[in-house]
């Protein structure tokens, strides 16, 4: 059965992923390690209170255009 609570996954793209990662950790949110993906994303994930998986991502190419490494 699908479509229930905890059955979803979303990917959100952000610009300041390192800042958001640290803010989540400081707030006590259990996050995965930051991953440098082969397809060009920097990502980390967490599970919300309903069990949905959320991935926070930044495109490394876009970050480099803005002077972030």
Short mmCIF file of C-alpha atoms in Angstrom, two decimals:
data_model
loop_
_atom_site.label_atom_id
_atom_site.label_comp_id
_atom_site.label_asym_id
_atom_site.label_seq_id
_atom_site.Cartn_x
_atom_site.Cartn_y
_atom_site.Cartn_z
CA UNK A 1 0.00 0.00 0.00
CA UNK A 2 1.33 3.47 -0.80
CA UNK A 3 0.25 7.05 -0.35
CA UNK A 4 0.12 6.92 3.43
CA UNK A 5 1.90 8.90 6.08
CA UNK A 6 5.65 8.35 5.88
CA UNK A 7 5.50 7.17 2.29
CA UNK A 8 7.00 10.21 0.60
CA UNK A 9 10.35 11.64 -0.27
CA UNK A 10 11.11 15.19 -1.32
CA UNK A 11 14.31 16.83 -2.50
CA UNK A 12 14.76 20.51 -1.77
CA UNK A 13 17.48 22.54 -3.47
CA UNK A 14 19.10 25.33 -1.46
CA UNK A 15 22.02 27.72 -1.89
CA UNK A 16 23.60 27.70 1.59
CA UNK A 17 23.60 23.98 2.30
CA UNK A 18 26.51 24.07 4.78
CA UNK A 19 24.77 26.73 6.87
CA UNK A 20 21.46 24.83 6.81
CA UNK A 21 23.23 21.57 7.71
CA UNK A 22 24.82 23.15 10.79
CA UNK A 23 21.56 24.85 11.81
CA UNK A 24 19.69 21.54 11.62
CA UNK A 25 22.36 19.78 13.70
CA UNK A 26 22.39 22.56 16.31
CA UNK A 27 18.58 22.35 16.52
CA UNK A 28 18.89 18.65 17.39
CA UNK A 29 17.52 17.35 14.10
CA UNK A 30 19.01 13.96 13.30
CA UNK A 31 20.57 14.37 9.85
CA UNK A 32 22.64 12.07 7.68
CA UNK A 33 26.23 12.88 6.86
CA UNK A 34 26.75 15.40 4.07
CA UNK A 35 27.33 13.44 0.86
CA UNK A 36 29.28 14.60 -2.20
CA UNK A 37 27.33 12.83 -4.95
CA UNK A 38 28.88 11.78 -8.25
CA UNK A 39 26.07 13.48 -10.21
CA UNK A 40 27.10 16.93 -8.93
CA UNK A 41 25.03 17.42 -5.78
CA UNK A 42 26.04 17.99 -2.21
CA UNK A 43 23.25 16.43 -0.08
CA UNK A 44 22.08 15.45 3.37
CA UNK A 45 18.83 13.96 4.53
CA UNK A 46 16.51 13.59 7.48
CA UNK A 47 13.14 12.09 8.35
CA UNK A 48 10.27 14.36 9.39
CA UNK A 49 7.93 13.53 12.32
CA UNK A 50 5.51 11.77 9.93
CA UNK A 51 8.25 9.49 8.62
CA UNK A 52 8.73 11.23 5.27
CA UNK A 53 12.29 11.31 3.94
CA UNK A 54 13.60 14.73 2.99
CA UNK A 55 16.80 15.42 1.09
CA UNK A 56 18.39 18.87 1.19
CA UNK A 57 20.63 19.38 -1.83
CA UNK A 58 22.78 21.94 -3.58
CA UNK A 59 24.14 21.66 -7.10
CA UNK A 60 27.91 22.01 -6.84
CA UNK A 61 28.17 23.66 -10.25
CA UNK A 62 25.72 26.34 -9.18
CA UNK A 63 27.57 26.79 -5.89
CA UNK A 64 30.90 27.30 -7.68
CA UNK A 65 29.32 29.96 -9.91
CA UNK A 66 28.50 31.88 -6.73
CA UNK A 67 32.01 31.46 -5.26
CA UNK A 68 31.14 28.65 -2.82
CA UNK A 69 33.36 25.56 -2.70
#
